[in-house]
mmCIF file of C-alpha atoms and ligand atoms in Angstrom:
data_model
loop_
_atom_site.group_PDB
_atom_site.id
_atom_site.type_symbol
_atom_site.label_atom_id
_atom_site.label_comp_id
_atom_site.label_asym_id
_atom_site.label_seq_id
_atom_site.Cartn_x
_atom_site.Cartn_y
_atom_site.Cartn_z
ATOM 1 C CA MET A 261 -15.110 15.506 5.256
ATOM 2 C CA LYS A 262 -13.209 15.044 2.488
ATOM 3 C CA VAL A 263 -10.245 12.574 3.385
ATOM 4 C CA SER A 264 -7.613 10.908 1.194
ATOM 5 C CA ALA A 265 -5.586 8.744 2.167
ATOM 6 C CA LEU A 266 -2.043 7.761 1.132
ATOM 7 C CA ALA A 267 -1.897 2.911 0.772
ATOM 8 C CA GLY A 268 -0.568 0.321 0.737
ATOM 9 C CA GLY A 269 -1.135 -3.567 0.898
ATOM 10 C CA THR A 270 -2.292 -5.274 3.651
ATOM 11 C CA GLY A 271 -2.655 -3.125 6.001
ATOM 12 C CA ALA A 272 -4.161 -0.343 4.451
ATOM 13 C CA ALA A 273 -7.524 -2.405 3.392
ATOM 14 C CA LYS A 274 -7.587 -3.182 6.590
ATOM 15 C CA LEU A 275 -7.864 1.136 7.931
ATOM 16 C CA LEU A 276 -10.069 1.631 4.313
ATOM 17 C CA ARG A 277 -12.648 -0.763 5.382
ATOM 18 C CA GLY A 278 -12.898 0.644 8.539
ATOM 19 C CA LEU A 279 -13.311 4.312 7.275
ATOM 20 C CA ALA A 280 -15.041 3.919 4.323
ATOM 21 C CA SER A 281 -17.810 2.575 7.280
ATOM 22 C CA CYS A 282 -17.759 6.198 8.907
ATOM 23 C CA LEU A 283 -17.765 8.431 6.256
ATOM 24 C CA ALA A 284 -20.265 8.780 2.684
ATOM 25 C CA PRO A 285 -18.713 6.478 0.146
ATOM 26 C CA GLU A 286 -18.052 8.968 -2.513
ATOM 27 C CA ASP A 287 -15.612 11.236 0.071
ATOM 28 C CA LEU A 288 -12.634 8.608 0.130
ATOM 29 C CA THR A 289 -9.925 9.183 -1.635
ATOM 30 C CA VAL A 290 -7.106 6.517 -1.489
ATOM 31 C CA ILE A 291 -3.539 7.266 -3.716
ATOM 32 C CA GLY A 292 -2.285 3.424 -3.855
ATOM 33 C CA ASN A 293 1.772 3.089 -4.428
ATOM 34 C CA THR A 294 2.468 0.856 -7.654
ATOM 35 C CA GLY A 295 6.283 0.225 -6.923
ATOM 36 C CA ASP A 296 5.130 -3.160 -6.281
ATOM 37 C CA ASP A 297 3.386 -3.945 -9.374
ATOM 38 C CA THR A 298 4.910 -6.847 -11.707
ATOM 39 C CA GLU A 299 3.850 -8.946 -14.754
ATOM 40 C CA VAL A 300 2.947 -12.574 -14.172
ATOM 41 C CA TRP A 301 2.103 -14.472 -17.629
ATOM 42 C CA ARG A 302 2.610 -11.387 -19.677
ATOM 43 C CA LEU A 303 -0.630 -9.918 -16.795
ATOM 44 C CA HIS A 304 0.091 -6.186 -15.462
ATOM 45 C CA VAL A 305 -0.354 -7.406 -11.712
ATOM 46 C CA SER A 306 -0.873 -3.999 -9.378
ATOM 47 C CA PRO A 307 -0.870 -6.351 -6.244
ATOM 48 C CA ASP A 308 -1.676 -2.837 -3.691
ATOM 49 C CA LEU A 309 -4.634 -1.277 -5.770
ATOM 50 C CA ASP A 310 -6.209 -4.400 -5.870
ATOM 51 C CA SER A 311 -5.904 -5.867 -2.296
ATOM 52 C CA VAL A 312 -7.330 -2.051 -2.018
ATOM 53 C CA MET A 313 -10.282 -2.310 -4.325
ATOM 54 C CA TYR A 314 -10.938 -5.733 -3.195
ATOM 55 C CA ALA A 315 -11.535 -4.925 0.556
ATOM 56 C CA LEU A 316 -13.590 -1.768 -0.585
ATOM 57 C CA ALA A 317 -15.613 -3.901 -2.572
ATOM 58 C CA GLY A 318 -16.209 -5.991 0.286
ATOM 59 C CA VAL A 319 -14.196 -9.276 -1.135
ATOM 60 C CA LEU A 320 -10.964 -9.141 0.194
ATOM 61 C CA ASP A 321 -10.124 -12.618 1.348
ATOM 62 C CA ARG A 322 -9.610 -11.265 4.862
ATOM 63 C CA GLU A 323 -7.610 -14.459 6.420
ATOM 64 C CA ARG A 324 -4.968 -14.577 3.671
ATOM 65 C CA GLY A 325 -5.487 -10.655 3.855
ATOM 66 C CA TRP A 326 -4.308 -10.327 -0.569
ATOM 67 C CA GLY A 327 -6.792 -11.835 -3.175
ATOM 68 C CA ARG A 328 -10.254 -12.749 -3.338
ATOM 69 C CA VAL A 329 -12.581 -14.605 -1.269
ATOM 70 C CA ASN A 330 -13.527 -18.194 -2.130
ATOM 71 C CA GLU A 331 -10.755 -17.899 -4.069
ATOM 72 C CA THR A 332 -9.772 -21.007 -6.186
ATOM 73 C CA PHE A 333 -6.022 -21.250 -8.213
ATOM 74 C CA HIS A 334 -7.153 -24.000 -11.145
ATOM 75 C CA CYS A 335 -5.363 -21.788 -13.665
ATOM 76 C CA ARG A 336 -1.871 -21.575 -11.590
ATOM 77 C CA ASP A 337 -2.228 -25.820 -11.161
ATOM 78 C CA ALA A 338 -2.315 -26.317 -15.162
ATOM 79 C CA MET A 339 0.247 -23.212 -15.165
ATOM 80 C CA ALA A 340 2.549 -25.733 -13.664
ATOM 81 C CA ALA A 341 2.049 -28.446 -15.379
ATOM 82 C CA PHE A 342 3.259 -26.643 -18.139
ATOM 83 C CA GLY A 343 5.773 -25.342 -16.643
ATOM 84 C CA ALA A 344 5.439 -22.255 -15.996
ATOM 85 C CA GLU A 345 6.610 -20.222 -12.427
ATOM 86 C CA THR A 346 3.988 -20.084 -10.152
ATOM 87 C CA TRP A 347 5.622 -18.793 -7.327
ATOM 88 C CA PHE A 348 3.168 -15.627 -7.374
ATOM 89 C CA ASN A 349 -0.151 -17.215 -6.825
ATOM 90 C CA LEU A 350 -3.233 -15.323 -8.907
ATOM 91 C CA GLY A 351 -6.215 -16.668 -7.872
ATOM 92 C CA ASP A 352 -8.814 -17.670 -10.875
ATOM 93 C CA ARG A 353 -10.900 -14.908 -10.194
ATOM 94 C CA ASP A 354 -8.213 -12.250 -9.732
ATOM 95 C CA LEU A 355 -7.109 -13.179 -13.071
ATOM 96 C CA ALA A 356 -10.254 -11.172 -14.631
ATOM 97 C CA THR A 357 -8.685 -8.465 -12.820
ATOM 98 C CA HIS A 358 -5.369 -8.245 -14.590
ATOM 99 C CA LEU A 359 -6.643 -10.187 -17.573
ATOM 100 C CA THR A 360 -9.074 -6.736 -18.069
ATOM 101 C CA ARG A 361 -6.465 -4.088 -16.759
ATOM 102 C CA THR A 362 -3.765 -5.954 -19.180
ATOM 103 C CA ALA A 363 -6.022 -5.573 -22.358
ATOM 104 C CA ALA A 364 -6.879 -2.103 -21.610
ATOM 105 C CA LEU A 365 -3.393 -1.347 -20.612
ATOM 106 C CA ARG A 366 -1.277 -2.561 -24.423
ATOM 107 C CA ALA A 367 -5.258 -0.912 -26.077
ATOM 108 C CA GLY A 368 -3.060 2.707 -24.491
ATOM 109 C CA ARG A 369 -5.729 3.605 -22.004
ATOM 110 C CA SER A 370 -3.742 4.611 -18.777
ATOM 111 C CA LEU A 371 -3.375 2.858 -15.654
ATOM 112 C CA SER A 372 -5.860 5.506 -13.610
ATOM 113 C CA ASP A 373 -7.803 5.018 -16.255
ATOM 114 C CA VAL A 374 -8.941 1.251 -15.995
ATOM 115 C CA THR A 375 -8.524 1.515 -12.158
ATOM 116 C CA LEU A 376 -11.609 3.627 -12.279
ATOM 117 C CA GLU A 377 -13.399 1.283 -14.709
ATOM 118 C CA LEU A 378 -12.675 -1.947 -12.331
ATOM 119 C CA THR A 379 -13.504 -0.434 -9.602
ATOM 120 C CA ARG A 380 -16.995 1.186 -10.553
ATOM 121 C CA ARG A 381 -17.649 -2.515 -11.665
ATOM 122 C CA LEU A 382 -16.936 -3.645 -8.001
ATOM 123 C CA GLY A 383 -19.533 -1.125 -7.464
ATOM 124 C CA ILE A 384 -16.732 0.916 -5.274
ATOM 125 C CA ALA A 385 -18.208 5.397 -4.919
ATOM 126 C CA GLY A 386 -14.708 6.369 -3.494
ATOM 127 C CA LEU A 387 -11.609 7.000 -5.740
ATOM 128 C CA LEU A 388 -8.696 4.371 -5.829
ATOM 129 C CA LEU A 389 -6.351 6.144 -7.789
ATOM 130 C CA PRO A 390 -2.662 4.884 -8.554
ATOM 131 C CA MET A 391 0.472 7.454 -7.670
ATOM 132 C CA SER A 392 0.918 7.950 -11.293
ATOM 133 C CA ASP A 393 0.840 6.041 -14.266
ATOM 134 C CA ASP A 394 3.964 6.556 -15.162
ATOM 135 C CA PRO A 395 6.254 3.199 -14.244
ATOM 136 C CA VAL A 396 7.950 3.222 -10.431
ATOM 137 C CA ARG A 397 9.663 -0.045 -9.704
ATOM 138 C CA THR A 398 10.391 -1.109 -6.512
ATOM 139 C CA ARG A 399 13.604 -2.892 -6.256
ATOM 140 C CA VAL A 400 15.530 -4.636 -3.492
ATOM 141 C CA ARG A 401 19.150 -5.037 -3.142
ATOM 142 C CA THR A 402 20.555 -8.538 -1.156
ATOM 143 C CA PRO A 403 23.957 -9.525 -1.072
ATOM 144 C CA GLU A 404 23.493 -11.568 -3.860
ATOM 145 C CA ALA A 405 21.346 -9.470 -6.628
ATOM 146 C CA TRP A 406 19.068 -6.575 -6.879
ATOM 147 C CA LEU A 407 15.448 -8.135 -7.072
ATOM 148 C CA THR A 408 12.080 -6.700 -8.103
ATOM 149 C CA PHE A 409 9.912 -6.608 -4.637
ATOM 150 C CA GLN A 410 7.863 -9.278 -5.945
ATOM 151 C CA GLU A 411 10.902 -11.703 -5.966
ATOM 152 C CA PHE A 412 12.262 -10.208 -2.189
ATOM 153 C CA PHE A 413 8.784 -10.243 -0.895
ATOM 154 C CA VAL A 414 6.859 -14.012 -3.017
ATOM 155 C CA ARG A 415 9.525 -15.347 -4.121
ATOM 156 C CA GLU A 416 12.014 -15.529 -1.274
ATOM 157 C CA ARG A 417 9.553 -14.356 2.145
ATOM 158 C CA ALA A 418 12.015 -11.411 2.729
ATOM 159 C CA ARG A 419 14.195 -14.341 4.432
ATOM 160 C CA VAL A 420 17.056 -11.972 2.631
ATOM 161 C CA LYS A 421 19.098 -9.601 3.768
ATOM 162 C CA VAL A 422 18.747 -5.912 3.013
ATOM 163 C CA LEU A 423 21.367 -3.506 1.992
ATOM 164 C CA ASP A 424 19.386 -0.374 0.291
ATOM 165 C CA VAL A 425 15.761 -0.113 -2.157
ATOM 166 C CA LEU A 426 15.489 1.862 -4.862
ATOM 167 C CA TYR A 427 12.708 3.826 -6.580
ATOM 168 C CA GLU A 428 13.282 2.684 -10.131
ATOM 169 C CA GLY A 429 11.900 5.526 -12.658
ATOM 170 C CA ALA A 430 10.742 7.606 -9.977
ATOM 171 C CA GLU A 431 12.442 10.502 -11.147
ATOM 172 C CA GLN A 432 11.451 10.987 -13.802
ATOM 173 C CA ALA A 433 7.464 9.409 -13.147
ATOM 174 C CA ARG A 434 3.903 12.220 -13.331
ATOM 175 C CA PRO A 435 1.272 11.746 -10.329
ATOM 176 C CA ALA A 436 -1.512 10.438 -12.116
ATOM 177 C CA PRO A 437 -4.260 13.186 -12.586
ATOM 178 C CA ARG A 438 -6.309 14.280 -9.889
ATOM 179 C CA VAL A 439 -3.157 12.895 -6.585
ATOM 180 C CA LEU A 440 -1.801 16.470 -6.349
ATOM 181 C CA ALA A 441 -5.783 17.570 -6.560
ATOM 182 C CA ALA A 442 -7.076 14.381 -3.759
ATOM 183 C CA ILE A 443 -4.447 16.356 -1.767
ATOM 184 C CA ALA A 444 -4.241 19.917 -2.016
ATOM 185 C CA ASP A 445 -8.340 19.717 -1.512
ATOM 186 C CA ALA A 446 -9.020 16.911 1.302
ATOM 187 C CA GLU A 447 -9.491 18.008 4.931
ATOM 188 C CA LEU A 448 -8.376 15.424 5.968
ATOM 189 C CA ILE A 449 -4.822 13.074 4.881
ATOM 190 C CA ILE A 450 -4.759 9.754 5.565
ATOM 191 C CA VAL A 451 -1.231 7.854 6.075
ATOM 192 C CA CYS A 452 -2.177 4.154 6.299
ATOM 193 C CA PRO A 453 -0.820 2.402 8.151
ATOM 194 C CA SER A 454 1.351 0.224 5.667
ATOM 195 C CA ASN A 455 5.100 -0.069 4.792
ATOM 196 C CA PRO A 456 7.265 3.073 5.343
ATOM 197 C CA ILE A 457 9.702 1.877 2.964
ATOM 198 C CA THR A 458 8.204 -0.064 -0.114
ATOM 199 C CA SER A 459 4.306 1.213 -0.136
ATOM 200 C CA ILE A 460 4.747 4.853 0.966
ATOM 201 C CA GLY A 461 8.007 4.820 0.242
ATOM 202 C CA PRO A 462 7.088 5.018 -3.429
ATOM 203 C CA ILE A 463 4.305 7.091 -3.032
ATOM 204 C CA LEU A 464 6.578 9.548 -1.618
ATOM 205 C CA ALA A 465 9.522 9.644 -4.644
ATOM 206 C CA VAL A 466 7.053 10.873 -7.677
ATOM 207 C CA PRO A 467 7.972 14.180 -7.941
ATOM 208 C CA GLY A 468 6.035 16.586 -6.214
ATOM 209 C CA ILE A 469 3.970 14.860 -4.065
ATOM 210 C CA ARG A 470 5.626 15.310 -0.636
ATOM 211 C CA GLU A 471 6.275 18.747 -2.207
ATOM 212 C CA ALA A 472 2.032 18.247 -2.587
ATOM 213 C CA LEU A 473 2.013 17.265 1.541
ATOM 214 C CA ALA A 474 4.312 19.849 2.845
ATOM 215 C CA ARG A 475 1.565 22.259 1.399
ATOM 216 C CA ALA A 476 -1.755 20.719 1.812
ATOM 217 C CA ARG A 477 -3.625 22.873 3.375
ATOM 218 C CA ALA A 478 -5.621 19.838 5.661
ATOM 219 C CA ARG A 479 -4.519 17.774 8.877
ATOM 220 C CA VAL A 480 -1.952 14.544 7.904
ATOM 221 C CA VAL A 481 -2.110 12.036 10.242
ATOM 222 C CA ALA A 482 -0.649 8.856 9.861
ATOM 223 C CA VAL A 483 -1.016 5.496 11.715
ATOM 224 C CA SER A 484 2.203 3.104 12.864
ATOM 225 C CA PRO A 485 2.782 0.506 11.270
ATOM 226 C CA ILE A 486 5.530 -0.230 13.969
ATOM 227 C CA VAL A 487 4.076 -1.603 17.357
ATOM 228 C CA GLY A 488 6.960 -1.599 19.823
ATOM 229 C CA ASP A 489 10.400 -2.860 17.866
ATOM 230 C CA ALA A 490 8.337 -4.748 15.423
ATOM 231 C CA ALA A 491 5.829 -4.659 12.035
ATOM 232 C CA VAL A 492 3.008 -5.738 12.574
ATOM 233 C CA SER A 493 3.364 -8.142 9.569
ATOM 234 C CA GLY A 494 5.937 -8.156 7.088
ATOM 235 C CA PRO A 495 9.312 -7.246 6.484
ATOM 236 C CA ALA A 496 8.273 -3.116 7.115
ATOM 237 C CA GLY A 497 11.228 -3.367 9.846
ATOM 238 C CA GLU A 498 14.531 -5.022 8.126
ATOM 239 C CA LEU A 499 13.942 -2.567 5.675
ATOM 240 C CA MET A 500 13.380 0.214 7.693
ATOM 241 C CA ARG A 501 16.930 -0.682 9.353
ATOM 242 C CA ALA A 502 17.929 -0.906 5.891
ATOM 243 C CA ARG A 503 17.629 2.218 5.119
ATOM 244 C CA GLY A 504 19.024 3.561 8.369
ATOM 245 C CA LEU A 505 15.329 3.416 10.324
ATOM 246 C CA PRO A 506 15.259 2.533 13.741
ATOM 247 C CA VAL A 507 12.706 0.120 13.746
ATOM 248 C CA SER A 508 9.876 2.372 16.230
ATOM 249 C CA PRO A 509 7.507 4.391 15.959
ATOM 250 C CA ALA A 510 9.477 7.364 15.497
ATOM 251 C CA GLY A 511 11.138 5.901 12.891
ATOM 252 C CA VAL A 512 8.054 6.004 11.092
ATOM 253 C CA ALA A 513 7.988 9.584 12.650
ATOM 254 C CA SER A 514 10.809 10.508 11.270
ATOM 255 C CA ALA A 515 10.503 9.041 7.348
ATOM 256 C CA TYR A 516 7.487 11.326 7.988
ATOM 257 C CA ALA A 517 8.646 14.398 9.583
ATOM 258 C CA PRO A 518 8.768 17.157 7.426
ATOM 259 C CA TRP A 519 5.681 16.798 6.623
ATOM 260 C CA LEU A 520 3.146 14.969 9.105
ATOM 261 C CA ASP A 521 0.940 16.560 11.856
ATOM 262 C CA ALA A 522 -0.278 13.605 14.201
ATOM 263 C CA LEU A 523 1.245 9.772 14.062
ATOM 264 C CA VAL A 524 -1.951 7.384 15.506
ATOM 265 C CA ILE A 525 0.908 5.399 17.912
ATOM 266 C CA ASP A 526 -0.395 1.942 20.188
ATOM 267 C CA ALA A 527 -1.247 2.797 24.052
ATOM 268 C CA LYS A 528 1.970 0.642 24.875
ATOM 269 C CA ASP A 529 3.859 3.267 22.983
ATOM 270 C CA ALA A 530 3.173 5.380 25.065
ATOM 271 C CA ARG A 531 7.331 6.233 25.944
ATOM 272 C CA TYR A 532 7.644 7.816 22.233
ATOM 273 C CA VAL A 533 5.561 10.464 23.053
ATOM 274 C CA ASP A 534 8.067 13.268 24.285
ATOM 275 C CA GLU A 535 10.339 12.317 20.646
ATOM 276 C CA LEU A 536 7.786 12.207 18.466
ATOM 277 C CA ALA A 537 6.913 16.262 19.990
ATOM 278 C CA THR A 538 10.886 17.355 19.304
ATOM 279 C CA LEU A 539 10.080 16.316 16.200
ATOM 280 C CA GLY A 540 7.066 18.276 15.548
ATOM 281 C CA ILE A 541 4.188 15.423 15.716
ATOM 282 C CA ALA A 542 1.194 14.796 18.046
ATOM 283 C CA ALA A 543 1.371 11.346 19.335
ATOM 284 C CA VAL A 544 -2.223 10.070 19.474
ATOM 285 C CA LEU A 545 -2.513 7.024 21.814
ATOM 286 C CA ALA A 546 -4.705 4.122 20.593
ATOM 287 C CA ASP A 547 -5.283 0.284 19.249
ATOM 288 C CA ILE A 548 -3.846 -0.092 16.830
ATOM 289 C CA VAL A 549 -3.732 -3.649 16.315
ATOM 290 C CA MET A 550 -6.452 -4.016 14.208
ATOM 291 C CA THR A 551 -7.740 -8.249 14.352
ATOM 292 C CA ASP A 552 -11.290 -8.047 12.882
ATOM 293 C CA ALA A 553 -14.134 -5.587 11.131
ATOM 294 C CA HIS A 554 -15.211 -4.375 14.729
ATOM 295 C CA THR A 555 -11.364 -3.068 15.678
ATOM 296 C CA GLU A 556 -11.195 -1.477 11.645
ATOM 297 C CA VAL A 557 -13.208 1.120 12.361
ATOM 298 C CA ALA A 558 -12.875 1.414 16.391
ATOM 299 C CA LEU A 559 -9.173 3.031 14.790
ATOM 300 C CA ALA A 560 -10.554 4.630 11.356
ATOM 301 C CA ARG A 561 -12.951 6.713 14.241
ATOM 302 C CA HIS A 562 -10.040 7.410 16.075
ATOM 303 C CA VAL A 563 -7.928 8.788 13.225
ATOM 304 C CA LEU A 564 -10.769 10.823 11.846
ATOM 305 C CA ALA A 565 -11.100 11.591 15.509
ATOM 306 C CA ALA A 566 -7.919 13.359 16.070
ATOM 307 C CA ALA A 567 -8.005 15.566 12.862
HETATM 308 P P1 GDP B 215 4.363 -5.000 3.334
HETATM 309 O O1 GDP B 215 3.187 -6.100 3.674
HETATM 310 O O2 GDP B 215 5.557 -4.391 4.250
HETATM 311 O O3 GDP B 215 4.683 -5.246 2.047
HETATM 312 O O4 GDP B 215 3.556 -3.656 3.427
HETATM 313 P P2 GDP B 215 1.516 -3.304 3.483
HETATM 314 O O5 GDP B 215 1.838 -1.872 3.508
HETATM 315 O O6 GDP B 215 0.903 -3.887 2.018
HETATM 316 O O7 GDP B 215 0.812 -3.122 4.417
HETATM 317 C C1 GDP B 215 1.779 -4.016 5.776
HETATM 318 C C2 GDP B 215 2.303 -3.136 6.615
HETATM 319 O O8 GDP B 215 0.713 -2.412 7.503
HETATM 320 C C3 GDP B 215 3.243 -3.792 7.523
HETATM 321 O O9 GDP B 215 4.056 -2.830 7.843
HETATM 322 C C4 GDP B 215 1.857 -3.983 8.645
HETATM 323 O O10 GDP B 215 3.150 -3.772 9.961
HETATM 324 C C5 GDP B 215 1.060 -3.316 9.547
HETATM 325 N N1 GDP B 215 0.175 -3.590 9.783
HETATM 326 C C6 GDP B 215 0.331 -4.801 8.874
HETATM 327 N N2 GDP B 215 -1.520 -4.992 10.079
HETATM 328 C C7 GDP B 215 -1.727 -4.083 11.058
HETATM 329 C C8 GDP B 215 -2.379 -3.643 11.436
HETATM 330 O O11 GDP B 215 -3.441 -4.456 12.131
HETATM 331 N N3 GDP B 215 -2.065 -2.433 12.426
HETATM 332 C C9 GDP B 215 -0.889 -2.086 12.268
HETATM 333 N N4 GDP B 215 -0.853 -0.206 13.101
HETATM 334 N N5 GDP B 215 -0.763 -1.809 11.312
HETATM 335 C C10 GDP B 215 -0.759 -3.404 10.925
#
């Protein structure tokens, strides 16, 4: 079965690892969020693409959920000694990714082109596509200022009040090559358990992608990043509230309702089944919290069965 998945970072990485072990590797195409891309020490960093890439290559640090396993931070410490800002942690092995990507982009190559090269060199047979080769940048408005996503998430540890979120550059952005075809040609489309506002939101903000999802012949199945009234991890709840969405599986459903066929929700959240049905979305009950390789594969199987 040819599967295309919309993905953010940490939650997506876990489900994708599970899916990769259930599918022929070349049958998985991932459309990744670049709204939280940033520059660190003049290097282009794509945190969500990298989390997915490292997960599929088997080199993601499972404990942290980001960065490479067996990582060291000597360069960061040396940069700190030179007075550089070091709140965004770049590991030594991870730096090789950002150096390679930045050099390629400066030489005029596209983000999708260099992402293909990085994934192939890491031995990934599936396709990882950035949602767009054009810059789209998520901004978070707090009572004091508009922050970049990484300033909000990493520097401020997502502890500030959020008033609004916008996707700068989205209106002018075009889907990266192969993104619309990946949606049109898929036999199943999966929306990973990712932050609906700052991971899936930027992907949907690229003109043409929402329309392609609505037209797709494949079923679209999402996994809720919310269990009960809270995110499994991270600031998705606070961001959904800022966007006027209830923090619940029903809130996730209403963010995706026009084009979503089914939402996989936690078995404890059966009380939302009827509310989802009124939105035209079938609820699939499962254990949706992934804690190890076993639960990742079990959830992946559930999602494939829901198709
Ligand atoms: P961020 O951390 O909020 O920026 O968002 P990401 O999209 O990178 O990934 C984290 C999202 O995945 C959060 O909304 C989490 O609630 C969700 N998540 C993390 N782990 C799991 C899990 O094991 N199961 C489910 N269902 N969601 C998860």
